[in-house]
Amino acid sequence: MSSSTYGNFPGARPRRLRTTPAMRRMVAEHRLHPADLILPAFVREGISEPVAIGAMPGVVQHTRDTLRKAAVEAVEAGVAGIMLFGVPEDAKKDAAGTAGTDPDGILQQGIRDVRAEVGDDLVIMSDLCLDEYTDHGHCGVLDGEGRVDNDATLERYAEMAQVQADAGVHVVGPSGMMDGQVGVIRDALDQTGHEDVSILAYTAKYASAFFGPFREAVGSSLKGDRKTYQQDYGNSRESLRELALDLQEGADMVMVKPGMPYLDVLAKIAQSVDVPVAAYQISGEYAMVEAAAEKGWIDRDAAILEALTGFKRAGADMILTYWATEVARKL
């Protein structure tokens, strides 16, 4: 073979840098670290033992005691943060989601429990949204025609931000995709002496079929869909508009959710900002890997690491994943 016919071959052989595990490790462009990972966790009111989530093998709705244990295990594994979701008793759900702003609501109790257990050794984050607490399952309050009322919902979010901050959270994660939510929450935090509480903006959150198992995890009462406020999956440029607004309103960090179906959006956002960027590997992504592995169709551990590294390659600084503690231990 002549070099004139094949360019720089045989002098250029990229395979030389793939010859051994040590060589591949040395030249890797992206690698995972436990500090990249955030553990989403559910704490449920009125249970004495953890409740398994059928669609998410290995994930449970925690009691307050087992949540504290999970937080300690995350710290010991080197996980950076924990994102808490509250699951109230059905009888406490109402049209306004008042359990979400009750200082003694289950999420606020969970925040206080984890803060008391691990202090500042774990970044404690909280889901700032009404969907877990409303009897209709939407992320906000409804108007007289049954539509989500954006501005009335913002008033509820301001209240939620205050009670979550009072409970000791480090970061709030407004996930409802209401217009103006970051600015209203920032003002509410600053006006109540919580200037140090950060906002992780759910900047690009798409109306996705991959949320299915999560609905079981939080005991959702939703009928219908959230397509009037979550982004349409056919749109990409729109995410940059949402990004500009969130940053203007005071977001400290931004997120893309779901993860793998939206790696292009994640890459665009990561290339556009100078704030930390998160990706959320959501319930459906988790469930698919676990289900395929259970069937023997894929190598579970290899698939998990490959998927998580894909988020890093696309530009994520942080990854929310239900495998956070497990993966951190292995790393």
Tab-separated table of C-alpha atoms in Angstrom:
chain	number	residue	atom	x	y	z
A	1	MET	CA	0.000	0.000	0.000
A	2	SER	CA	1.380	3.396	-0.899
A	3	SER	CA	1.068	6.458	1.279
A	4	SER	CA	0.010	8.445	-1.784
A	5	THR	CA	-3.085	6.257	-2.137
A	6	TYR	CA	-4.008	6.063	1.534
A	7	GLY	CA	-2.943	9.419	2.910
A	8	ASN	CA	-0.779	9.062	6.006
A	9	PHE	CA	-1.343	5.317	6.348
A	10	PRO	CA	0.558	3.294	7.558
A	11	GLY	CA	2.210	6.041	9.599
A	12	ALA	CA	-1.081	7.254	11.135
A	13	ARG	CA	-2.691	4.468	13.167
A	14	PRO	CA	-5.262	5.758	15.684
A	15	ARG	CA	-5.609	2.211	17.035
A	16	ARG	CA	-2.232	2.617	18.760
A	17	LEU	CA	-4.054	4.645	21.419
A	18	ARG	CA	-6.578	1.847	22.051
A	19	THR	CA	-4.188	-1.034	22.635
A	20	THR	CA	-4.652	-1.630	26.386
A	21	PRO	CA	-7.057	-0.615	29.155
A	22	ALA	CA	-4.309	1.536	30.691
A	23	MET	CA	-3.695	3.295	27.368
A	24	ARG	CA	-7.412	3.931	26.816
A	25	ARG	CA	-7.748	5.256	30.353
A	26	MET	CA	-4.776	7.587	29.936
A	27	VAL	CA	-6.023	9.213	26.727
A	28	ALA	CA	-9.729	9.331	27.622
A	29	GLU	CA	-11.192	12.732	26.808
A	30	HIS	CA	-14.050	12.429	29.309
A	31	ARG	CA	-14.354	10.492	32.527
A	32	LEU	CA	-16.855	10.211	35.328
A	33	HIS	CA	-16.185	11.207	38.917
A	34	PRO	CA	-18.417	10.656	41.961
A	35	ALA	CA	-18.659	14.426	42.393
A	36	ASP	CA	-20.438	14.630	39.023
A	37	LEU	CA	-23.399	12.674	40.379
A	38	ILE	CA	-26.622	13.711	42.112
A	39	LEU	CA	-29.032	11.166	43.589
A	40	PRO	CA	-32.781	11.769	43.134
A	41	ALA	CA	-34.687	10.353	46.128
A	42	PHE	CA	-38.339	10.062	47.109
A	43	VAL	CA	-39.613	10.390	50.674
A	44	ARG	CA	-43.175	9.248	51.293
A	45	GLU	CA	-45.496	10.223	54.072
A	46	GLY	CA	-47.242	7.657	56.273
A	47	ILE	CA	-45.150	4.536	55.604
A	48	SER	CA	-43.091	2.501	58.086
A	49	GLU	CA	-41.025	0.575	55.514
A	50	PRO	CA	-39.626	1.584	52.115
A	51	VAL	CA	-42.004	0.922	49.233
A	52	ALA	CA	-40.522	-0.540	46.046
A	53	ILE	CA	-41.332	1.278	42.798
A	54	GLY	CA	-42.418	-1.436	40.391
A	55	ALA	CA	-41.377	0.352	37.202
A	56	MET	CA	-37.962	1.285	38.633
A	57	PRO	CA	-36.316	-1.868	40.026
A	58	GLY	CA	-33.978	-1.007	42.878
A	59	VAL	CA	-35.550	2.399	43.591
A	60	VAL	CA	-37.895	2.951	46.547
A	61	GLN	CA	-40.111	5.498	48.179
A	62	HIS	CA	-38.207	6.125	51.387
A	63	THR	CA	-39.383	6.507	54.937
A	64	ARG	CA	-37.844	9.456	56.713
A	65	ASP	CA	-35.406	7.093	58.441
A	66	THR	CA	-34.309	5.272	55.300
A	67	LEU	CA	-33.915	8.606	53.516
A	68	ARG	CA	-31.408	9.661	56.142
A	69	LYS	CA	-29.555	6.383	55.621
A	70	ALA	CA	-29.524	6.878	51.850
A	71	ALA	CA	-28.076	10.352	52.317
A	72	VAL	CA	-25.279	9.009	54.513
A	73	GLU	CA	-24.500	6.304	51.959
A	74	ALA	CA	-24.348	8.924	49.210
A	75	VAL	CA	-21.876	10.993	51.220
A	76	GLU	CA	-19.716	7.949	51.917
A	77	ALA	CA	-19.653	7.114	48.194
A	78	GLY	CA	-18.592	10.638	47.262
A	79	VAL	CA	-21.853	11.661	45.569
A	80	ALA	CA	-22.148	15.432	45.278
A	81	GLY	CA	-25.824	16.009	45.928
A	82	ILE	CA	-29.282	14.629	46.560
A	83	MET	CA	-32.487	15.864	44.902
A	84	LEU	CA	-35.494	15.303	47.149
A	85	PHE	CA	-39.085	14.690	46.063
A	86	GLY	CA	-41.975	14.510	48.523
A	87	VAL	CA	-44.841	12.036	48.268
A	88	PRO	CA	-47.733	13.143	50.502
A	89	GLU	CA	-50.682	11.079	51.602
A	90	ASP	CA	-53.476	11.170	49.020
A	91	ALA	CA	-55.869	12.705	51.530
A	92	LYS	CA	-53.620	15.775	51.770
A	93	LYS	CA	-53.715	16.570	48.068
A	94	ASP	CA	-55.902	19.469	47.000
A	95	ALA	CA	-56.361	21.838	44.088
A	96	ALA	CA	-53.744	24.289	45.360
A	97	GLY	CA	-51.159	21.732	46.478
A	98	THR	CA	-51.086	23.148	49.992
A	99	ALA	CA	-49.068	20.213	51.340
A	100	GLY	CA	-46.197	21.547	49.251
A	101	THR	CA	-46.095	24.808	51.193
A	102	ASP	CA	-46.868	23.378	54.624
A	103	PRO	CA	-43.736	23.888	56.764
A	104	ASP	CA	-44.443	20.418	58.177
A	105	GLY	CA	-45.130	18.844	54.767
A	106	ILE	CA	-43.291	15.661	53.928
A	107	LEU	CA	-40.705	17.280	51.659
A	108	GLN	CA	-39.831	19.918	54.234
A	109	GLN	CA	-39.499	17.188	56.863
A	110	GLY	CA	-37.216	15.259	54.536
A	111	ILE	CA	-35.043	18.303	53.913
A	112	ARG	CA	-34.667	18.917	57.647
A	113	ASP	CA	-33.898	15.246	58.269
A	114	VAL	CA	-31.169	15.086	55.656
A	115	ARG	CA	-29.671	18.426	56.707
A	116	ALA	CA	-29.556	17.253	60.321
A	117	GLU	CA	-27.935	13.966	59.271
A	118	VAL	CA	-25.262	15.130	56.813
A	119	GLY	CA	-25.086	18.894	57.240
A	120	ASP	CA	-23.142	20.477	54.407
A	121	ASP	CA	-21.391	17.249	53.368
A	122	LEU	CA	-24.024	16.737	50.664
A	123	VAL	CA	-25.635	19.407	48.502
A	124	ILE	CA	-29.300	19.118	49.463
A	125	MET	CA	-31.626	19.956	46.593
A	126	SER	CA	-35.409	20.005	46.486
A	127	ASP	CA	-37.996	19.715	43.756
A	128	LEU	CA	-39.893	22.987	43.723
A	129	CYS	CA	-43.140	22.058	42.000
A	130	LEU	CA	-46.773	21.410	42.863
A	131	ASP	CA	-47.497	18.263	40.866
A	132	GLU	CA	-46.868	15.857	43.744
A	133	TYR	CA	-49.318	17.767	45.939
A	134	THR	CA	-52.252	18.646	43.655
A	135	ASP	CA	-55.280	16.417	43.319
A	136	HIS	CA	-55.296	17.084	39.559
A	137	GLY	CA	-51.602	16.278	39.182
A	138	HIS	CA	-50.594	19.398	37.285
A	139	CYS	CA	-47.556	21.502	38.138
A	140	GLY	CA	-49.613	24.543	39.042
A	141	VAL	CA	-53.013	25.813	40.064
A	142	LEU	CA	-55.841	25.736	37.527
A	143	ASP	CA	-58.044	28.551	36.293
A	144	GLY	CA	-61.809	28.377	35.853
A	145	GLU	CA	-61.453	26.579	32.529
A	146	GLY	CA	-59.087	23.923	33.874
A	147	ARG	CA	-55.915	25.402	32.388
A	148	VAL	CA	-52.725	25.873	34.388
A	149	ASP	CA	-52.665	29.499	35.524
A	150	ASN	CA	-49.053	30.591	35.086
A	151	ASP	CA	-49.032	33.726	37.232
A	152	ALA	CA	-51.146	32.323	40.051
A	153	THR	CA	-48.789	29.350	40.122
A	154	LEU	CA	-45.796	31.657	40.516
A	155	GLU	CA	-47.258	32.917	43.794
A	156	ARG	CA	-47.381	29.333	45.054
A	157	TYR	CA	-43.791	28.732	43.923
A	158	ALA	CA	-42.637	31.757	45.902
A	159	GLU	CA	-44.194	30.228	49.018
A	160	MET	CA	-42.601	26.853	48.296
A	161	ALA	CA	-39.176	28.422	47.900
A	162	GLN	CA	-39.465	30.062	51.309
A	163	VAL	CA	-40.522	26.942	53.219
A	164	GLN	CA	-37.919	24.772	51.502
A	165	ALA	CA	-35.203	27.297	52.284
A	166	ASP	CA	-36.420	27.585	55.872
A	167	ALA	CA	-36.096	23.796	56.122
A	168	GLY	CA	-32.422	24.019	55.206
A	169	VAL	CA	-32.147	23.230	51.509
A	170	HIS	CA	-29.015	24.356	49.662
A	171	VAL	CA	-30.526	24.403	46.158
A	172	VAL	CA	-34.095	24.631	44.885
A	173	GLY	CA	-35.019	23.047	41.563
A	174	PRO	CA	-38.111	24.667	40.040
A	175	SER	CA	-39.335	22.031	37.595
A	176	GLY	CA	-42.773	23.314	36.600
A	177	MET	CA	-41.768	25.190	33.418
A	178	MET	CA	-43.831	28.249	34.303
A	179	ASP	CA	-42.777	31.452	32.558
A	180	GLY	CA	-40.958	33.759	34.977
A	181	GLN	CA	-40.505	31.126	37.686
A	182	VAL	CA	-36.776	31.655	38.256
A	183	GLY	CA	-37.115	35.406	38.774
A	184	VAL	CA	-40.059	35.102	41.156
A	185	ILE	CA	-38.290	32.425	43.197
A	186	ARG	CA	-35.064	34.437	43.316
A	187	ASP	CA	-36.956	37.452	44.644
A	188	ALA	CA	-38.794	35.329	47.211
A	189	LEU	CA	-35.551	33.817	48.486
A	190	ASP	CA	-33.731	37.141	48.655
A	191	GLN	CA	-36.596	38.894	50.426
A	192	THR	CA	-36.694	36.243	53.151
A	193	GLY	CA	-32.973	36.223	53.961
A	194	HIS	CA	-32.072	33.219	51.807
A	195	GLU	CA	-29.651	34.906	49.427
A	196	ASP	CA	-27.276	31.930	49.631
A	197	VAL	CA	-29.818	29.370	48.422
A	198	SER	CA	-29.075	28.532	44.786
A	199	ILE	CA	-31.489	27.893	41.928
A	200	LEU	CA	-31.021	24.950	39.589
A	201	ALA	CA	-33.282	25.934	36.711
A	202	TYR	CA	-35.055	23.200	34.795
A	203	THR	CA	-34.301	25.199	31.661
A	204	ALA	CA	-35.185	22.644	28.999
A	205	LYS	CA	-37.769	20.200	30.302
A	206	TYR	CA	-39.596	18.369	27.570
A	207	ALA	CA	-43.046	16.762	27.576
A	208	SER	CA	-41.745	13.213	27.353
A	209	ALA	CA	-43.000	9.645	27.315
A	210	PHE	CA	-39.913	8.736	29.327
A	211	PHE	CA	-41.424	10.243	32.492
A	212	GLY	CA	-43.808	7.305	32.823
A	213	PRO	CA	-42.209	5.445	35.755
A	214	PHE	CA	-41.745	8.718	37.672
A	215	ARG	CA	-45.516	9.108	37.863
A	216	GLU	CA	-45.613	5.911	39.915
A	217	ALA	CA	-42.677	7.068	42.019
A	218	VAL	CA	-44.466	10.216	43.189
A	219	GLY	CA	-47.986	8.802	43.193
A	220	SER	CA	-49.076	11.294	40.533
A	221	SER	CA	-52.774	12.106	40.137
A	222	LEU	CA	-52.275	13.482	36.627
A	223	LYS	CA	-54.890	12.905	33.957
A	224	GLY	CA	-53.894	14.079	30.509
A	225	ASP	CA	-50.523	15.654	29.766
A	226	ARG	CA	-48.352	18.731	30.364
A	227	LYS	CA	-47.806	19.764	26.769
A	228	THR	CA	-49.064	23.318	27.328
A	229	TYR	CA	-46.123	24.151	29.596
A	230	GLN	CA	-43.356	21.601	29.056
A	231	GLN	CA	-41.390	21.916	25.822
A	232	ASP	CA	-42.331	20.138	22.615
A	233	TYR	CA	-39.808	17.486	21.649
A	234	GLY	CA	-39.685	18.738	18.061
A	235	ASN	CA	-38.075	21.988	19.181
A	236	SER	CA	-34.418	22.708	19.861
A	237	ARG	CA	-33.901	26.461	19.349
A	238	GLU	CA	-36.664	27.122	21.860
A	239	SER	CA	-34.418	25.736	24.591
A	240	LEU	CA	-31.931	28.559	23.966
A	241	ARG	CA	-34.712	31.100	24.470
A	242	GLU	CA	-35.632	29.429	27.758
A	243	LEU	CA	-31.943	29.461	28.685
A	244	ALA	CA	-31.561	33.196	28.058
A	245	LEU	CA	-34.615	33.948	30.187
A	246	ASP	CA	-33.505	31.721	33.074
A	247	LEU	CA	-30.060	33.300	33.174
A	248	GLN	CA	-31.520	36.789	32.996
A	249	GLU	CA	-33.800	35.935	35.922
A	250	GLY	CA	-30.922	34.724	38.092
A	251	ALA	CA	-30.427	30.982	37.579
A	252	ASP	CA	-27.216	29.726	39.177
A	253	MET	CA	-27.239	26.408	37.300
A	254	VAL	CA	-29.294	25.041	34.411
A	255	MET	CA	-30.616	21.607	33.491
A	256	VAL	CA	-31.762	19.566	30.514
A	257	LYS	CA	-34.387	16.898	31.187
A	258	PRO	CA	-34.765	14.133	29.969
A	259	GLY	CA	-31.208	13.131	29.207
A	260	MET	CA	-30.353	10.713	26.424
A	261	PRO	CA	-33.111	11.713	23.939
A	262	TYR	CA	-31.926	15.339	24.249
A	263	LEU	CA	-28.125	15.141	24.071
A	264	ASP	CA	-28.177	17.616	21.173
A	265	VAL	CA	-29.983	20.163	23.354
A	266	LEU	CA	-27.588	19.493	26.219
A	267	ALA	CA	-24.597	20.100	23.943
A	268	LYS	CA	-26.049	23.368	22.620
A	269	ILE	CA	-26.724	24.681	26.101
A	270	ALA	CA	-23.352	23.573	27.456
A	271	GLN	CA	-21.611	25.450	24.661
A	272	SER	CA	-23.649	28.593	25.307
A	273	VAL	CA	-23.210	29.252	29.027
A	274	ASP	CA	-20.674	29.943	31.738
A	275	VAL	CA	-22.747	28.422	34.549
A	276	PRO	CA	-22.813	24.736	35.579
A	277	VAL	CA	-24.991	22.504	33.423
A	278	ALA	CA	-26.878	19.439	34.650
A	279	ALA	CA	-28.567	16.572	32.849
A	280	TYR	CA	-31.262	14.389	34.413
A	281	GLN	CA	-31.218	10.721	33.439
A	282	ILE	CA	-34.904	10.212	34.084
A	283	SER	CA	-37.016	7.297	35.213
A	284	GLY	CA	-37.790	5.910	31.769
A	285	GLU	CA	-34.120	5.881	30.830
A	286	TYR	CA	-33.338	4.019	34.047
A	287	ALA	CA	-36.202	1.583	33.559
A	288	MET	CA	-35.191	0.704	29.995
A	289	VAL	CA	-31.667	-0.267	30.997
A	290	GLU	CA	-32.839	-2.265	34.000
A	291	ALA	CA	-35.519	-4.060	31.980
A	292	ALA	CA	-33.176	-4.927	29.097
A	293	ALA	CA	-30.525	-6.123	31.545
A	294	GLU	CA	-33.062	-8.290	33.349
A	295	LYS	CA	-33.862	-9.911	29.993
A	296	GLY	CA	-30.169	-10.522	29.416
A	297	TRP	CA	-30.212	-8.326	26.329
A	298	ILE	CA	-27.492	-5.893	27.432
A	299	ASP	CA	-24.584	-5.710	29.869
A	300	ARG	CA	-26.163	-3.631	32.648
A	301	ASP	CA	-23.050	-2.128	34.248
A	302	ALA	CA	-21.396	-1.341	30.916
A	303	ALA	CA	-24.564	0.297	29.602
A	304	ILE	CA	-24.906	2.470	32.709
A	305	LEU	CA	-21.348	3.784	32.462
A	306	GLU	CA	-21.639	4.350	28.723
A	307	ALA	CA	-24.855	6.337	29.110
A	308	LEU	CA	-23.484	8.472	31.937
A	309	THR	CA	-20.257	9.172	30.057
A	310	GLY	CA	-22.389	10.262	27.105
A	311	PHE	CA	-23.787	13.070	29.250
A	312	LYS	CA	-20.257	14.177	30.155
A	313	ARG	CA	-19.223	14.078	26.498
A	314	ALA	CA	-22.210	16.260	25.579
A	315	GLY	CA	-21.147	18.846	28.158
A	316	ALA	CA	-22.892	18.047	31.452
A	317	ASP	CA	-21.061	19.078	34.588
A	318	MET	CA	-23.561	17.254	36.814
A	319	ILE	CA	-25.768	14.225	36.227
A	320	LEU	CA	-28.883	13.339	38.177
A	321	THR	CA	-29.173	9.559	38.105
A	322	TYR	CA	-30.869	6.911	40.220
A	323	TRP	CA	-27.632	4.925	39.990
A	324	ALA	CA	-25.594	7.729	41.598
A	325	THR	CA	-24.510	5.956	44.784
A	326	GLU	CA	-23.921	2.619	43.059
A	327	VAL	CA	-21.821	4.160	40.312
A	328	ALA	CA	-19.906	6.398	42.687
A	329	ARG	CA	-18.859	3.372	44.725
A	330	LYS	CA	-17.543	1.649	41.614
A	331	LEU	CA	-15.690	4.721	40.433
